[in-house]
């Protein structure tokens, strides 16, 4: 039984590590907006490339434009201006 529990705990740790590998607006700084698109709900979603203070580059993540705008409106405007 202890072996089964150990496997379960190891899997939980792996899931946490996966979350750490993905960029997060509360933890990381945006490096650039890779792309933007609308989903089936007509919401604008952005694919963001991130950077961290420790030099690690997490995987890009998808975030709603309306949320990103609250934190980094200047970067969002720069992205939109580059598209016109």
PDB file of N, CA and C in Angstrom:
ATOM      1  N   UNK A   1       0.815  -1.212   0.000  1.00  0.00           N
ATOM      2  CA  UNK A   1       0.000   0.000   0.000  1.00  0.00           C
ATOM      3  C   UNK A   1       0.849   1.263   0.000  1.00  0.00           C
ATOM      4  N   UNK A   2       1.949   1.253   0.733  1.00  0.00           N
ATOM      5  CA  UNK A   2       2.809   2.434   0.755  1.00  0.00           C
ATOM      6  C   UNK A   2       3.393   2.729  -0.622  1.00  0.00           C
ATOM      7  N   UNK A   3       3.685   1.659  -1.379  1.00  0.00           N
ATOM      8  CA  UNK A   3       4.206   1.858  -2.733  1.00  0.00           C
ATOM      9  C   UNK A   3       3.177   2.566  -3.610  1.00  0.00           C
ATOM     10  N   UNK A   4       1.912   2.166  -3.490  1.00  0.00           N
ATOM     11  CA  UNK A   4       0.858   2.803  -4.280  1.00  0.00           C
ATOM     12  C   UNK A   4       0.738   4.285  -3.927  1.00  0.00           C
ATOM     13  N   UNK A   5       0.806   4.600  -2.634  1.00  0.00           N
ATOM     14  CA  UNK A   5       0.724   5.986  -2.202  1.00  0.00           C
ATOM     15  C   UNK A   5       1.906   6.805  -2.719  1.00  0.00           C
ATOM     16  N   UNK A   6       3.102   6.184  -2.740  1.00  0.00           N
ATOM     17  CA  UNK A   6       4.284   6.878  -3.222  1.00  0.00           C
ATOM     18  C   UNK A   6       4.104   7.252  -4.696  1.00  0.00           C
ATOM     19  N   UNK A   7       3.589   6.318  -5.504  1.00  0.00           N
ATOM     20  CA  UNK A   7       3.368   6.621  -6.915  1.00  0.00           C
ATOM     21  C   UNK A   7       2.395   7.777  -7.072  1.00  0.00           C
ATOM     22  N   UNK A   8       1.355   7.775  -6.269  1.00  0.00           N
ATOM     23  CA  UNK A   8       0.361   8.849  -6.335  1.00  0.00           C
ATOM     24  C   UNK A   8       1.005  10.186  -5.980  1.00  0.00           C
ATOM     25  N   UNK A   9       1.813  10.205  -4.921  1.00  0.00           N
ATOM     26  CA  UNK A   9       2.478  11.439  -4.509  1.00  0.00           C
ATOM     27  C   UNK A   9       3.449  11.921  -5.573  1.00  0.00           C
ATOM     28  N   UNK A  10       4.168  10.992  -6.203  1.00  0.00           N
ATOM     29  CA  UNK A  10       5.091  11.375  -7.273  1.00  0.00           C
ATOM     30  C   UNK A  10       4.335  12.019  -8.428  1.00  0.00           C
ATOM     31  N   UNK A  11       3.167  11.480  -8.764  1.00  0.00           N
ATOM     32  CA  UNK A  11       2.369  12.053  -9.852  1.00  0.00           C
ATOM     33  C   UNK A  11       1.897  13.452  -9.509  1.00  0.00           C
ATOM     34  N   UNK A  12       1.543  13.675  -8.253  1.00  0.00           N
ATOM     35  CA  UNK A  12       1.137  15.012  -7.837  1.00  0.00           C
ATOM     36  C   UNK A  12       2.284  15.995  -8.007  1.00  0.00           C
ATOM     37  N   UNK A  13       3.487  15.582  -7.630  1.00  0.00           N
ATOM     38  CA  UNK A  13       4.648  16.453  -7.782  1.00  0.00           C
ATOM     39  C   UNK A  13       4.887  16.780  -9.245  1.00  0.00           C
ATOM     40  N   UNK A  14       4.719  15.797 -10.110  1.00  0.00           N
ATOM     41  CA  UNK A  14       4.920  16.035 -11.532  1.00  0.00           C
ATOM     42  C   UNK A  14       3.921  17.053 -12.058  1.00  0.00           C
ATOM     43  N   UNK A  15       2.684  16.994 -11.594  1.00  0.00           N
ATOM     44  CA  UNK A  15       1.677  17.962 -12.028  1.00  0.00           C
ATOM     45  C   UNK A  15       2.072  19.365 -11.592  1.00  0.00           C
ATOM     46  N   UNK A  16       2.576  19.513 -10.373  1.00  0.00           N
ATOM     47  CA  UNK A  16       3.009  20.822  -9.895  1.00  0.00           C
ATOM     48  C   UNK A  16       4.161  21.341 -10.737  1.00  0.00           C
ATOM     49  N   UNK A  17       5.097  20.468 -11.092  1.00  0.00           N
ATOM     50  CA  UNK A  17       6.229  20.864 -11.924  1.00  0.00           C
ATOM     51  C   UNK A  17       5.744  21.351 -13.275  1.00  0.00           C
ATOM     52  N   UNK A  18       4.730  20.711 -13.837  1.00  0.00           N
ATOM     53  CA  UNK A  18       4.187  21.130 -15.124  1.00  0.00           C
ATOM     54  C   UNK A  18       3.623  22.543 -15.021  1.00  0.00           C
ATOM     55  N   UNK A  19       2.944  22.853 -13.926  1.00  0.00           N
ATOM     56  CA  UNK A  19       2.399  24.197 -13.731  1.00  0.00           C
ATOM     57  C   UNK A  19       3.521  25.233 -13.659  1.00  0.00           C
ATOM     58  N   UNK A  20       4.650  24.867 -13.065  1.00  0.00           N
ATOM     59  CA  UNK A  20       5.785  25.774 -12.945  1.00  0.00           C
ATOM     60  C   UNK A  20       6.440  26.033 -14.297  1.00  0.00           C
ATOM     61  N   UNK A  21       6.288  25.101 -15.243  1.00  0.00           N
ATOM     62  CA  UNK A  21       6.910  25.235 -16.562  1.00  0.00           C
ATOM     63  C   UNK A  21       6.135  26.163 -17.482  1.00  0.00           C
ATOM     64  N   UNK A  22       4.907  26.498 -17.120  1.00  0.00           N
ATOM     65  CA  UNK A  22       4.048  27.332 -17.953  1.00  0.00           C
ATOM     66  C   UNK A  22       4.032  28.751 -17.394  1.00  0.00           C
ATOM     67  N   UNK A  23       4.139  29.731 -18.288  1.00  0.00           N
ATOM     68  CA  UNK A  23       4.122  31.132 -17.857  1.00  0.00           C
ATOM     69  C   UNK A  23       2.835  31.498 -17.139  1.00  0.00           C
ATOM     70  N   UNK A  24       2.952  32.430 -16.200  1.00  0.00           N
ATOM     71  CA  UNK A  24       1.823  32.829 -15.366  1.00  0.00           C
ATOM     72  C   UNK A  24       1.889  34.342 -15.154  1.00  0.00           C
ATOM     73  N   UNK A  25       0.793  35.025 -15.359  1.00  0.00           N
ATOM     74  CA  UNK A  25       0.772  36.490 -15.276  1.00  0.00           C
ATOM     75  C   UNK A  25       1.080  37.010 -13.871  1.00  0.00           C
ATOM     76  N   UNK A  26       0.829  36.223 -12.851  1.00  0.00           N
ATOM     77  CA  UNK A  26       1.084  36.674 -11.486  1.00  0.00           C
ATOM     78  C   UNK A  26       2.520  36.422 -11.040  1.00  0.00           C
ATOM     79  N   UNK A  27       3.229  35.554 -11.752  1.00  0.00           N
ATOM     80  CA  UNK A  27       4.580  35.178 -11.349  1.00  0.00           C
ATOM     81  C   UNK A  27       5.644  35.679 -12.324  1.00  0.00           C
ATOM     82  N   UNK A  28       5.306  35.750 -13.607  1.00  0.00           N
ATOM     83  CA  UNK A  28       6.284  36.030 -14.646  1.00  0.00           C
ATOM     84  C   UNK A  28       6.016  37.371 -15.330  1.00  0.00           C
ATOM     85  N   UNK A  29       7.010  37.840 -16.072  1.00  0.00           N
ATOM     86  CA  UNK A  29       6.877  39.054 -16.869  1.00  0.00           C
ATOM     87  C   UNK A  29       6.720  38.644 -18.329  1.00  0.00           C
ATOM     88  N   UNK A  30       5.845  39.316 -19.065  1.00  0.00           N
ATOM     89  CA  UNK A  30       5.707  38.970 -20.482  1.00  0.00           C
ATOM     90  C   UNK A  30       6.928  39.445 -21.270  1.00  0.00           C
ATOM     91  N   UNK A  31       7.428  38.574 -22.121  1.00  0.00           N
ATOM     92  CA  UNK A  31       8.530  38.945 -23.012  1.00  0.00           C
ATOM     93  C   UNK A  31       7.956  39.506 -24.305  1.00  0.00           C
ATOM     94  N   UNK A  32       6.950  38.816 -24.852  1.00  0.00           N
ATOM     95  CA  UNK A  32       6.257  39.318 -26.036  1.00  0.00           C
ATOM     96  C   UNK A  32       4.947  38.564 -26.227  1.00  0.00           C
ATOM     97  N   UNK A  33       4.065  39.164 -26.993  1.00  0.00           N
ATOM     98  CA  UNK A  33       2.819  38.506 -27.385  1.00  0.00           C
ATOM     99  C   UNK A  33       3.108  37.813 -28.709  1.00  0.00           C
ATOM    100  N   UNK A  34       2.996  36.501 -28.708  1.00  0.00           N
ATOM    101  CA  UNK A  34       3.297  35.717 -29.900  1.00  0.00           C
ATOM    102  C   UNK A  34       2.181  35.838 -30.922  1.00  0.00           C
ATOM    103  N   UNK A  35       0.942  35.727 -30.443  1.00  0.00           N
ATOM    104  CA  UNK A  35      -0.200  35.713 -31.347  1.00  0.00           C
ATOM    105  C   UNK A  35      -1.475  36.008 -30.576  1.00  0.00           C
ATOM    106  N   UNK A  36      -2.540  36.310 -31.306  1.00  0.00           N
ATOM    107  CA  UNK A  36      -3.854  36.517 -30.727  1.00  0.00           C
ATOM    108  C   UNK A  36      -4.911  35.904 -31.624  1.00  0.00           C
ATOM    109  N   UNK A  37      -6.006  35.471 -31.033  1.00  0.00           N
ATOM    110  CA  UNK A  37      -7.106  34.876 -31.806  1.00  0.00           C
ATOM    111  C   UNK A  37      -8.385  34.948 -30.993  1.00  0.00           C
ATOM    112  N   UNK A  38      -9.499  34.702 -31.669  1.00  0.00           N
ATOM    113  CA  UNK A  38     -10.800  34.658 -30.991  1.00  0.00           C
ATOM    114  C   UNK A  38     -11.229  33.201 -30.832  1.00  0.00           C
ATOM    115  N   UNK A  39     -11.820  32.907 -29.672  1.00  0.00           N
ATOM    116  CA  UNK A  39     -12.336  31.558 -29.442  1.00  0.00           C
ATOM    117  C   UNK A  39     -13.815  31.497 -29.847  1.00  0.00           C
ATOM    118  N   UNK A  40     -14.438  30.358 -29.594  1.00  0.00           N
ATOM    119  CA  UNK A  40     -15.835  30.165 -29.986  1.00  0.00           C
ATOM    120  C   UNK A  40     -16.795  31.098 -29.242  1.00  0.00           C
ATOM    121  N   UNK A  41     -16.356  31.663 -28.114  1.00  0.00           N
ATOM    122  CA  UNK A  41     -17.186  32.624 -27.369  1.00  0.00           C
ATOM    123  C   UNK A  41     -16.927  34.057 -27.816  1.00  0.00           C
ATOM    124  N   UNK A  42     -16.114  34.202 -28.862  1.00  0.00           N
ATOM    125  CA  UNK A  42     -15.743  35.501 -29.407  1.00  0.00           C
ATOM    126  C   UNK A  42     -14.867  36.314 -28.448  1.00  0.00           C
ATOM    127  N   UNK A  43     -14.166  35.638 -27.531  1.00  0.00           N
ATOM    128  CA  UNK A  43     -13.223  36.290 -26.629  1.00  0.00           C
ATOM    129  C   UNK A  43     -11.857  36.332 -27.317  1.00  0.00           C
ATOM    130  N   UNK A  44     -11.122  37.403 -27.119  1.00  0.00           N
ATOM    131  CA  UNK A  44      -9.776  37.496 -27.667  1.00  0.00           C
ATOM    132  C   UNK A  44      -8.813  36.826 -26.692  1.00  0.00           C
ATOM    133  N   UNK A  45      -8.059  35.860 -27.195  1.00  0.00           N
ATOM    134  CA  UNK A  45      -7.064  35.147 -26.406  1.00  0.00           C
ATOM    135  C   UNK A  45      -5.685  35.461 -26.965  1.00  0.00           C
ATOM    136  N   UNK A  46      -4.711  35.539 -26.086  1.00  0.00           N
ATOM    137  CA  UNK A  46      -3.340  35.850 -26.472  1.00  0.00           C
ATOM    138  C   UNK A  46      -2.419  34.708 -26.075  1.00  0.00           C
ATOM    139  N   UNK A  47      -1.448  34.444 -26.918  1.00  0.00           N
ATOM    140  CA  UNK A  47      -0.388  33.494 -26.580  1.00  0.00           C
ATOM    141  C   UNK A  47       0.819  34.341 -26.190  1.00  0.00           C
ATOM    142  N   UNK A  48       1.265  34.175 -24.947  1.00  0.00           N
ATOM    143  CA  UNK A  48       2.299  35.033 -24.371  1.00  0.00           C
ATOM    144  C   UNK A  48       3.583  34.247 -24.141  1.00  0.00           C
ATOM    145  N   UNK A  49       4.702  34.847 -24.547  1.00  0.00           N
ATOM    146  CA  UNK A  49       6.020  34.316 -24.210  1.00  0.00           C
ATOM    147  C   UNK A  49       6.484  35.042 -22.953  1.00  0.00           C
ATOM    148  N   UNK A  50       6.945  34.294 -21.957  1.00  0.00           N
ATOM    149  CA  UNK A  50       7.273  34.851 -20.646  1.00  0.00           C
ATOM    150  C   UNK A  50       8.762  34.802 -20.362  1.00  0.00           C
ATOM    151  N   UNK A  51       9.166  35.562 -19.352  1.00  0.00           N
ATOM    152  CA  UNK A  51      10.523  35.487 -18.818  1.00  0.00           C
ATOM    153  C   UNK A  51      10.444  35.592 -17.300  1.00  0.00           C
ATOM    154  N   UNK A  52      11.456  35.056 -16.648  1.00  0.00           N
ATOM    155  CA  UNK A  52      11.518  35.085 -15.185  1.00  0.00           C
ATOM    156  C   UNK A  52      12.791  35.768 -14.718  1.00  0.00           C
ATOM    157  N   UNK A  53      12.754  36.258 -13.498  1.00  0.00           N
ATOM    158  CA  UNK A  53      13.916  36.930 -12.921  1.00  0.00           C
ATOM    159  C   UNK A  53      15.119  35.997 -12.826  1.00  0.00           C
ATOM    160  N   UNK A  54      14.861  34.695 -12.606  1.00  0.00           N
ATOM    161  CA  UNK A  54      15.954  33.741 -12.441  1.00  0.00           C
ATOM    162  C   UNK A  54      16.548  33.277 -13.770  1.00  0.00           C
ATOM    163  N   UNK A  55      16.083  33.838 -14.886  1.00  0.00           N
ATOM    164  CA  UNK A  55      16.627  33.495 -16.183  1.00  0.00           C
ATOM    165  C   UNK A  55      15.937  32.350 -16.896  1.00  0.00           C
ATOM    166  N   UNK A  56      15.077  31.640 -16.201  1.00  0.00           N
ATOM    167  CA  UNK A  56      14.345  30.519 -16.808  1.00  0.00           C
ATOM    168  C   UNK A  56      13.251  31.082 -17.711  1.00  0.00           C
ATOM    169  N   UNK A  57      13.087  30.451 -18.871  1.00  0.00           N
ATOM    170  CA  UNK A  57      12.018  30.830 -19.790  1.00  0.00           C
ATOM    171  C   UNK A  57      10.935  29.756 -19.739  1.00  0.00           C
ATOM    172  N   UNK A  58       9.787  30.062 -19.121  1.00  0.00           N
ATOM    173  CA  UNK A  58       8.706  29.075 -19.079  1.00  0.00           C
ATOM    174  C   UNK A  58       8.052  28.931 -20.449  1.00  0.00           C
ATOM    175  N   UNK A  59       7.280  27.878 -20.614  1.00  0.00           N
ATOM    176  CA  UNK A  59       6.538  27.681 -21.856  1.00  0.00           C
ATOM    177  C   UNK A  59       5.502  28.796 -22.018  1.00  0.00           C
ATOM    178  N   UNK A  60       5.208  29.171 -23.262  1.00  0.00           N
ATOM    179  CA  UNK A  60       4.155  30.171 -23.496  1.00  0.00           C
ATOM    180  C   UNK A  60       2.816  29.696 -22.931  1.00  0.00           C
ATOM    181  N   UNK A  61       1.971  30.647 -22.633  1.00  0.00           N
ATOM    182  CA  UNK A  61       0.640  30.302 -22.131  1.00  0.00           C
ATOM    183  C   UNK A  61      -0.401  31.177 -22.821  1.00  0.00           C
ATOM    184  N   UNK A  62      -1.641  30.748 -22.691  1.00  0.00           N
ATOM    185  CA  UNK A  62      -2.768  31.457 -23.291  1.00  0.00           C
ATOM    186  C   UNK A  62      -3.508  32.201 -22.191  1.00  0.00           C
ATOM    187  N   UNK A  63      -3.821  33.458 -22.460  1.00  0.00           N
ATOM    188  CA  UNK A  63      -4.519  34.281 -21.471  1.00  0.00           C
ATOM    189  C   UNK A  63      -5.524  35.178 -22.197  1.00  0.00           C
ATOM    190  N   UNK A  64      -6.628  35.470 -21.540  1.00  0.00           N
ATOM    191  CA  UNK A  64      -7.627  36.363 -22.123  1.00  0.00           C
ATOM    192  C   UNK A  64      -7.056  37.769 -22.240  1.00  0.00           C
ATOM    193  N   UNK A  65      -7.338  38.410 -23.356  1.00  0.00           N
ATOM    194  CA  UNK A  65      -6.866  39.768 -23.597  1.00  0.00           C
ATOM    195  C   UNK A  65      -7.337  40.722 -22.499  1.00  0.00           C
ATOM    196  N   UNK A  66      -8.585  40.568 -22.056  1.00  0.00           N
ATOM    197  CA  UNK A  66      -9.120  41.492 -21.046  1.00  0.00           C
ATOM    198  C   UNK A  66      -8.370  41.375 -19.716  1.00  0.00           C
ATOM    199  N   UNK A  67      -7.839  40.213 -19.406  1.00  0.00           N
ATOM    200  CA  UNK A  67      -7.043  40.047 -18.179  1.00  0.00           C
ATOM    201  C   UNK A  67      -5.646  40.615 -18.389  1.00  0.00           C
ATOM    202  N   UNK A  68      -5.037  40.277 -19.519  1.00  0.00           N
ATOM    203  CA  UNK A  68      -3.698  40.772 -19.823  1.00  0.00           C
ATOM    204  C   UNK A  68      -3.670  42.300 -19.836  1.00  0.00           C
ATOM    205  N   UNK A  69      -4.733  42.898 -20.353  1.00  0.00           N
ATOM    206  CA  UNK A  69      -4.844  44.357 -20.460  1.00  0.00           C
ATOM    207  C   UNK A  69      -4.772  45.038 -19.096  1.00  0.00           C
ATOM    208  N   UNK A  70      -5.290  44.395 -18.058  1.00  0.00           N
ATOM    209  CA  UNK A  70      -5.273  44.986 -16.717  1.00  0.00           C
ATOM    210  C   UNK A  70      -3.852  45.149 -16.188  1.00  0.00           C
ATOM    211  N   UNK A  71      -2.936  44.280 -16.618  1.00  0.00           N
ATOM    212  CA  UNK A  71      -1.569  44.284 -16.107  1.00  0.00           C
ATOM    213  C   UNK A  71      -0.567  44.932 -17.065  1.00  0.00           C
ATOM    214  N   UNK A  72      -0.768  44.719 -18.368  1.00  0.00           N
ATOM    215  CA  UNK A  72       0.241  45.134 -19.353  1.00  0.00           C
ATOM    216  C   UNK A  72      -0.403  45.780 -20.575  1.00  0.00           C
ATOM    217  N   UNK A  73      -1.127  46.861 -20.356  1.00  0.00           N
ATOM    218  CA  UNK A  73      -1.852  47.501 -21.458  1.00  0.00           C
ATOM    219  C   UNK A  73      -0.899  48.046 -22.523  1.00  0.00           C
ATOM    220  N   UNK A  74       0.258  48.571 -22.111  1.00  0.00           N
ATOM    221  CA  UNK A  74       1.188  49.133 -23.093  1.00  0.00           C
ATOM    222  C   UNK A  74       1.727  48.066 -24.043  1.00  0.00           C
ATOM    223  N   UNK A  75       2.038  46.909 -23.537  1.00  0.00           N
ATOM    224  CA  UNK A  75       2.510  45.819 -24.391  1.00  0.00           C
ATOM    225  C   UNK A  75       1.398  45.347 -25.326  1.00  0.00           C
ATOM    226  N   UNK A  76       0.182  45.313 -24.833  1.00  0.00           N
ATOM    227  CA  UNK A  76      -0.959  44.916 -25.659  1.00  0.00           C
ATOM    228  C   UNK A  76      -1.182  45.929 -26.782  1.00  0.00           C
ATOM    229  N   UNK A  77      -1.103  47.221 -26.469  1.00  0.00           N
ATOM    230  CA  UNK A  77      -1.265  48.255 -27.496  1.00  0.00           C
ATOM    231  C   UNK A  77      -0.154  48.164 -28.541  1.00  0.00           C
ATOM    232  N   UNK A  78       1.055  47.917 -28.082  1.00  0.00           N
ATOM    233  CA  UNK A  78       2.182  47.771 -29.007  1.00  0.00           C
ATOM    234  C   UNK A  78       1.936  46.585 -29.961  1.00  0.00           C
ATOM    235  N   UNK A  79       1.417  45.490 -29.433  1.00  0.00           N
ATOM    236  CA  UNK A  79       1.110  44.324 -30.254  1.00  0.00           C
ATOM    237  C   UNK A  79       0.041  44.671 -31.290  1.00  0.00           C
ATOM    238  N   UNK A  80      -1.044  45.294 -30.862  1.00  0.00           N
ATOM    239  CA  UNK A  80      -2.123  45.660 -31.788  1.00  0.00           C
ATOM    240  C   UNK A  80      -1.617  46.641 -32.854  1.00  0.00           C
ATOM    241  N   UNK A  81      -0.825  47.613 -32.456  1.00  0.00           N
ATOM    242  CA  UNK A  81      -0.299  48.585 -33.414  1.00  0.00           C
ATOM    243  C   UNK A  81       0.597  47.924 -34.462  1.00  0.00           C
ATOM    244  N   UNK A  82       1.295  46.864 -34.069  1.00  0.00           N
ATOM    245  CA  UNK A  82       2.173  46.171 -35.021  1.00  0.00           C
ATOM    246  C   UNK A  82       1.370  45.395 -36.073  1.00  0.00           C
ATOM    247  N   UNK A  83       0.085  45.207 -35.827  1.00  0.00           N
ATOM    248  CA  UNK A  83      -0.762  44.436 -36.738  1.00  0.00           C
ATOM    249  C   UNK A  83      -1.501  45.298 -37.759  1.00  0.00           C
ATOM    250  N   UNK A  84      -1.436  46.629 -37.627  1.00  0.00           N
ATOM    251  CA  UNK A  84      -2.128  47.504 -38.587  1.00  0.00           C
ATOM    252  C   UNK A  84      -1.168  48.182 -39.527  1.00  0.00           C
TER     253      UNK A  84
END
